Coordinates of C-alpha atoms and ligand atoms in Angstrom, one line a residue:
M223 CA 75.7 199.5 88.7
T224 CA 79.0 199.4 90.5
G225 CA 78.9 196.8 93.2
P226 CA 78.2 193.1 92.8
I227 CA 74.9 192.1 91.2
R228 CA 72.6 191.1 94.1
V229 CA 70.8 188.0 92.9
A230 CA 68.0 185.9 94.5
I231 CA 67.6 182.2 93.6
V232 CA 64.0 181.2 93.2
G233 CA 63.2 177.4 93.6
M234 CA 65.7 175.6 95.8
G235 CA 65.7 172.2 94.2
K236 CA 68.5 170.1 92.8
I237 CA 70.1 172.5 90.3
A238 CA 69.9 175.4 92.6
H239 CA 71.9 173.6 95.3
D240 CA 74.2 171.7 93.0
Q241 CA 75.2 174.5 90.6
H242 CA 73.7 178.0 91.2
V243 CA 74.7 178.4 94.9
P244 CA 78.4 177.5 94.2
A245 CA 78.6 179.3 90.9
I246 CA 77.3 182.6 92.6
A247 CA 79.6 182.1 95.6
N248 CA 82.7 181.7 93.3
N249 CA 81.9 184.8 91.1
E250 CA 82.7 188.1 92.6
A251 CA 80.4 189.8 90.1
F252 CA 77.5 188.4 92.2
E253 CA 76.2 188.4 95.7
L254 CA 73.5 185.9 96.8
A255 CA 71.1 188.3 98.4
A256 CA 68.1 186.0 99.1
T257 CA 66.5 182.7 98.3
V258 CA 62.8 182.0 97.6
S259 CA 61.6 178.5 98.5
S260 CA 58.0 177.3 98.9
R261 CA 59.3 174.5 101.2
G262 CA 61.5 176.9 103.2
E263 CA 64.9 175.6 101.9
A264 CA 67.6 178.0 103.0
T265 CA 71.3 178.1 102.3
G266 CA 74.1 179.5 104.3
G267 CA 72.2 182.1 106.4
V268 CA 71.0 184.0 103.3
P269 CA 67.5 185.6 103.9
L270 CA 64.7 183.2 102.9
F271 CA 61.3 184.0 101.5
R272 CA 58.4 181.7 100.7
T273 CA 57.3 183.6 97.6
L274 CA 58.9 186.0 95.1
G275 CA 56.1 188.5 96.0
E276 CA 57.2 188.5 99.7
L277 CA 60.9 189.0 98.7
L278 CA 60.0 191.9 96.4
A279 CA 57.7 193.5 99.0
D280 CA 59.7 193.0 102.2
G281 CA 63.2 191.7 101.3
P282 CA 66.6 193.1 100.8
E283 CA 67.3 195.1 97.6
I284 CA 68.0 192.8 94.7
D285 CA 69.1 193.4 91.1
A286 CA 68.3 190.0 89.6
V287 CA 66.7 186.6 90.0
A288 CA 67.8 183.2 88.9
L289 CA 64.6 181.1 88.2
C290 CA 65.4 177.5 89.0
T291 CA 61.9 176.2 89.2
P292 CA 60.3 173.7 86.8
P293 CA 59.4 175.4 83.4
Q294 CA 55.7 175.3 83.9
V295 CA 55.8 178.1 86.6
R296 CA 58.6 180.1 85.2
Y297 CA 56.6 182.6 83.1
A298 CA 54.6 184.0 86.0
L299 CA 57.8 184.4 88.1
A300 CA 59.7 186.1 85.3
Q301 CA 56.9 188.4 84.5
E302 CA 56.7 189.4 88.2
A303 CA 60.4 190.0 88.4
I304 CA 60.6 192.0 85.2
A305 CA 57.6 194.2 86.4
A306 CA 59.7 195.0 89.5
G307 CA 62.7 196.0 87.3
K308 CA 64.8 192.9 88.0
H309 CA 67.2 191.2 85.5
V310 CA 66.2 187.5 84.9
F311 CA 68.3 184.4 84.5
L312 CA 66.0 181.6 83.2
E313 CA 67.1 178.0 83.8
K314 CA 66.6 175.8 80.7
P315 CA 64.2 175.3 79.1
P316 CA 63.3 179.0 79.2
G317 CA 59.5 178.3 79.3
A318 CA 56.8 175.8 78.9
T319 CA 55.8 177.3 75.5
L320 CA 57.5 179.2 72.7
A321 CA 55.1 182.1 72.8
E322 CA 55.5 182.8 76.5
V323 CA 59.3 183.1 75.9
A324 CA 58.7 185.6 73.1
V325 CA 56.3 187.6 75.3
L326 CA 58.9 187.7 78.1
D327 CA 61.6 188.7 75.6
E328 CA 59.6 191.7 74.4
Y329 CA 58.5 192.6 77.9
A330 CA 62.1 192.6 79.2
A331 CA 63.2 194.8 76.3
K332 CA 60.5 197.3 77.1
A333 CA 61.3 197.3 80.8
G334 CA 65.0 197.8 80.0
V335 CA 66.2 194.7 82.0
T336 CA 68.3 191.7 80.9
L337 CA 66.6 188.4 80.1
F338 CA 69.0 185.5 79.8
A339 CA 67.7 182.2 78.5
S340 CA 70.5 179.9 79.7
W341 CA 71.7 176.7 78.0
H342 CA 74.3 175.2 80.3
S343 CA 75.5 172.5 78.0
R344 CA 76.7 175.1 75.5
Y345 CA 79.3 176.0 78.2
A346 CA 80.5 172.4 78.5
A347 CA 84.3 172.0 78.1
G348 CA 84.4 170.6 74.5
V349 CA 81.6 172.6 72.9
G350 CA 83.4 175.8 72.0
H351 CA 86.3 173.8 70.4
A352 CA 83.9 171.6 68.6
R353 CA 82.1 174.6 67.1
A354 CA 85.4 176.2 66.0
W355 CA 86.6 172.9 64.5
L356 CA 83.4 172.3 62.5
A357 CA 83.2 175.8 61.1
G358 CA 83.9 175.6 57.4
R359 CA 84.1 171.8 57.3
A360 CA 81.7 169.7 55.1
I361 CA 79.4 167.8 57.5
Q362 CA 78.3 164.4 56.1
S363 CA 76.1 163.0 59.0
V364 CA 75.4 163.6 62.6
S365 CA 74.3 161.1 65.3
I366 CA 73.0 162.3 68.7
V367 CA 72.5 159.7 71.4
W368 CA 71.3 160.8 74.8
R369 CA 70.4 157.7 76.9
E370 CA 70.1 157.9 80.6
D371 CA 68.3 156.3 83.6
V372 CA 65.4 158.6 84.6
R373 CA 65.3 156.9 88.0
V374 CA 68.8 157.9 88.7
W375 CA 68.7 161.5 87.4
H376 CA 65.1 162.6 88.1
P377 CA 63.8 160.6 91.1
G378 CA 60.3 161.8 92.2
Q379 CA 60.3 164.8 89.9
A380 CA 56.5 164.7 89.1
W381 CA 56.6 168.0 87.1
I382 CA 58.9 166.4 84.5
W383 CA 56.2 164.0 83.4
E384 CA 53.5 166.7 83.2
P385 CA 52.6 168.8 80.1
G386 CA 55.4 171.4 79.8
G387 CA 57.8 169.3 81.7
L388 CA 59.2 167.8 78.4
G389 CA 59.8 164.2 79.6
V390 CA 62.9 162.8 77.9
F391 CA 63.4 166.1 76.2
D392 CA 64.3 167.7 79.5
P393 CA 67.8 166.2 79.1
G394 CA 67.3 165.9 75.3
I395 CA 67.1 169.7 75.0
N396 CA 70.6 169.9 76.3
A397 CA 71.8 167.9 73.3
L398 CA 69.7 170.2 71.0
S399 CA 71.3 173.2 72.7
I400 CA 74.7 171.9 71.7
A401 CA 73.6 170.8 68.2
T402 CA 72.1 174.2 67.4
H403 CA 75.3 175.9 68.6
I404 CA 77.8 173.8 66.6
L405 CA 75.8 172.8 63.4
P406 CA 74.3 174.8 60.6
P407 CA 70.5 175.3 61.0
F408 CA 68.5 172.1 60.7
F409 CA 64.8 171.0 60.9
L410 CA 62.8 167.9 61.8
E411 CA 61.6 165.6 59.0
E412 CA 60.0 162.9 61.0
G413 CA 60.1 161.2 64.3
T414 CA 58.4 159.0 66.9
L415 CA 57.7 159.8 70.6
F416 CA 57.3 156.9 72.9
L417 CA 54.8 157.6 75.7
P418 CA 54.2 155.5 78.8
A419 CA 50.4 154.9 78.9
N420 CA 50.2 156.5 82.4
R421 CA 52.3 159.6 81.6
A422 CA 51.8 162.8 79.7
A423 CA 55.4 163.1 78.4
P424 CA 57.6 160.9 76.4
I425 CA 60.1 158.4 77.9
A426 CA 62.0 158.1 74.6
A427 CA 62.1 159.6 71.1
L428 CA 63.7 158.8 67.7
L429 CA 64.0 161.9 65.5
N430 CA 65.4 162.5 62.0
F431 CA 66.5 166.0 61.1
R432 CA 68.1 167.4 58.0
D433 CA 70.0 170.6 57.2
A434 CA 69.7 172.8 54.1
H435 CA 72.2 170.5 52.3
G436 CA 70.2 167.4 53.1
T437 CA 72.7 166.3 55.8
P438 CA 71.0 163.7 58.0
I439 CA 71.0 164.3 61.7
A440 CA 69.6 161.3 63.7
M441 CA 68.7 161.7 67.4
D442 CA 68.0 158.9 69.8
L443 CA 66.7 159.9 73.3
D444 CA 65.9 157.3 75.9
W445 CA 65.3 157.4 79.6
R446 CA 65.2 153.7 80.1
Q447 CA 69.0 153.1 79.9
T448 CA 70.4 151.4 83.0
G449 CA 74.2 150.8 83.4
P450 CA 76.5 153.0 81.4
Q451 CA 75.0 156.3 80.5
T452 CA 75.4 158.0 77.1
W453 CA 75.4 161.7 76.1
D454 CA 77.2 161.7 72.8
I455 CA 77.2 163.7 69.6
T456 CA 79.2 162.2 66.7
V457 CA 79.8 164.3 63.5
E458 CA 81.2 162.7 60.3
T459 CA 83.0 165.3 58.2
D460 CA 85.3 165.6 55.2
A461 CA 88.2 165.9 57.6
G462 CA 87.2 162.9 59.8
Q463 CA 85.1 162.3 62.8
L464 CA 84.4 164.6 65.7
R465 CA 82.8 163.1 68.9
L466 CA 81.6 165.1 71.9
A467 CA 81.0 162.8 74.8
K468 CA 79.7 163.2 78.4
G469 CA 77.3 165.9 77.5
G470 CA 79.9 168.0 75.7
N471 CA 82.6 167.7 78.3
E472 CA 84.9 165.5 76.3
L473 CA 85.9 166.2 72.7
F474 CA 87.6 163.6 70.4
L475 CA 89.0 164.8 67.2
P476 CA 91.0 163.0 64.5
A477 CA 94.2 164.6 65.9
G478 CA 93.5 163.4 69.4
E479 CA 91.4 164.1 72.5
H480 CA 90.7 167.4 74.0
K481 CA 89.6 167.8 77.6
S482 CA 89.4 170.7 80.0
D483 CA 87.7 171.6 83.3
D484 CA 84.0 171.6 83.6
H485 CA 82.9 175.3 83.7
E486 CA 79.2 175.2 82.6
Y487 CA 77.7 177.2 85.5
P488 CA 80.7 179.5 86.0
G489 CA 80.4 180.2 82.3
L490 CA 76.7 180.9 82.5
Y491 CA 77.2 183.3 85.4
A492 CA 80.1 185.1 83.6
R493 CA 77.8 185.5 80.6
F494 CA 74.9 186.8 82.8
A495 CA 77.2 189.4 84.4
D496 CA 78.3 190.6 80.9
L497 CA 74.7 190.8 79.8
V498 CA 73.6 192.8 82.8
R499 CA 76.6 195.1 82.7
S500 CA 76.1 195.8 79.0
G501 CA 72.3 196.2 79.3
T502 CA 71.6 193.4 76.7
S503 CA 69.6 190.1 76.6
D504 CA 70.3 186.7 75.2
V505 CA 67.2 184.7 74.3
D506 CA 67.8 181.9 71.8
I507 CA 64.8 179.6 71.4
A508 CA 66.2 177.3 68.8
P509 CA 66.6 174.3 71.1
L510 CA 63.0 174.7 72.4
R511 CA 61.7 175.1 68.9
H512 CA 63.0 171.7 67.9
V513 CA 61.3 170.2 70.9
A514 CA 58.0 171.9 70.0
D515 CA 58.5 170.6 66.4
A516 CA 58.9 167.1 67.8
F517 CA 55.6 167.4 69.6
L518 CA 54.0 168.9 66.4
R519 CA 55.4 166.5 63.9
G520 CA 56.2 163.3 65.8
R521 CA 54.2 160.2 65.7
R522 CA 53.0 158.9 69.1
E523 CA 53.6 155.3 70.2
L524 CA 52.3 154.0 73.5
V525 CA 54.7 152.0 75.6
E526 CA 54.4 150.3 79.0
D527 CA 53.5 152.3 82.1
F528 CA 56.3 154.0 84.0
H529 CA 56.5 154.0 87.8
D530 CA 59.2 155.8 89.8
Ligands
NAP282 P1 63.8 170.0 91.2 O1 64.9 169.4 92.0 O2 62.4 169.4 91.1 O3 63.6 171.5 91.8 C1 62.7 172.4 91.4 C2 62.3 173.3 92.6 O4 61.5 174.4 92.1 C3 61.6 172.6 93.7 O5 62.4 172.0 94.6 C4 60.8 173.8 94.3 O6 61.6 174.4 95.1 C5 60.5 174.7 93.1 N1 59.2 174.7 92.6 C6 58.4 175.7 92.4 N2 57.2 175.4 91.8 C7 57.2 174.1 91.7 C8 56.3 173.1 91.2 N3 55.1 173.5 90.7 N4 56.7 171.8 91.2 C9 57.9 171.4 91.6 N5 58.8 172.3 92.1 C10 58.5 173.6 92.1 O7 64.2 170.3 89.7 P2 65.7 170.6 89.2 O8 66.3 169.3 88.8 O9 66.4 171.5 90.1 O10 65.3 171.4 87.8 C11 64.8 172.7 87.8 C12 65.1 173.3 86.5 O11 66.5 173.3 86.2 C13 64.4 172.5 85.3 O12 63.9 173.3 84.3 C14 65.6 171.6 84.8 O13 65.4 171.3 83.4 C15 66.7 172.6 85.0 N6 68.0 171.9 85.2 C16 68.2 170.8 86.0 C17 69.4 170.1 86.0 C18 69.6 168.9 86.9 O14 70.7 168.3 86.8 N7 68.7 168.5 87.8 C19 70.4 170.5 85.2 C20 70.3 171.7 84.5 C21 69.1 172.3 84.4 P3 61.1 175.1 96.5 O15 60.4 174.1 97.3 O16 62.4 175.6 97.1 O17 60.2 176.3 96.1

């Protein structure tokens, strides 16, 4: 492939508008060739289709799709795109089950196309430095606190409360994508999921993980936090404390603070271009595996109904 990668965005919701459209526009490796929107949401005069099938049958030539729908409908779209020989960028989480992601991975490999299971928080400004700083240090304990107001961040998103929508793990999986990137492998020991009686997904969770050395990793997820919002990971080490704040965008080290520009989605698209050009895939299910383990191993506690 010599020219830009012609990409179509499927699912023109919040993340497509906020991040994918500008990230594609600002990366010359890509050209936004079409959008697919069931509600007919267009952007900047780019050809619009109601379904992926219509785009593949009647639309302009494309090389890739970026699937920005909720996870529950992502497998069928990815399967359809791969069958048509297109490279696939999956928003996080890569699917509604672990097994469907494994099937897609194998299917993409057989079809010779790139499958990219993206984890945008891994590209947050402080995360790469945190990973480098922690390498080789003795970790004593980890605290992950992800507390936000669901009414502010997910207004009216019915899918997020349905099976496969993950509930509070929709943001919580971002924390897990960072933790699995900067820490040695760990596993869930025990936890509690707090479920509103009128919803299928948790509104909060308290989880206790350990790594192979027995290092405790405590995670506190809550969607009921009003006022200041918290997206922090604090790691105590033999060389002092590391703290990632603002979802990985600010890093505090014993020697001082490190900040740099937000480049999560530009970073993701740069990675996707590299994968397509090199004919490889990147499918890491570790964050989703921890969420699945929480649903497998966690105790359920009913809490009061939640209404938008
Ligand atoms: P959203 O605003 O609800 O948008 C999702 C879009 O997907 C809808 O607008 C709709 O677009 C399309 N869609 C197709 N089938 C659907 C269905 N059955 N139910 C609802 N929508 C359907 O969601 P979002 O916040 O953009 O999140 C989409 C994905 O991106 C999620 O996996 C989320 O975890 C991830 N993400 C979100 C954020 C964020 O800040 N919001 C950040 C990073 C990642 P059309 O009407 O155009 O078809």
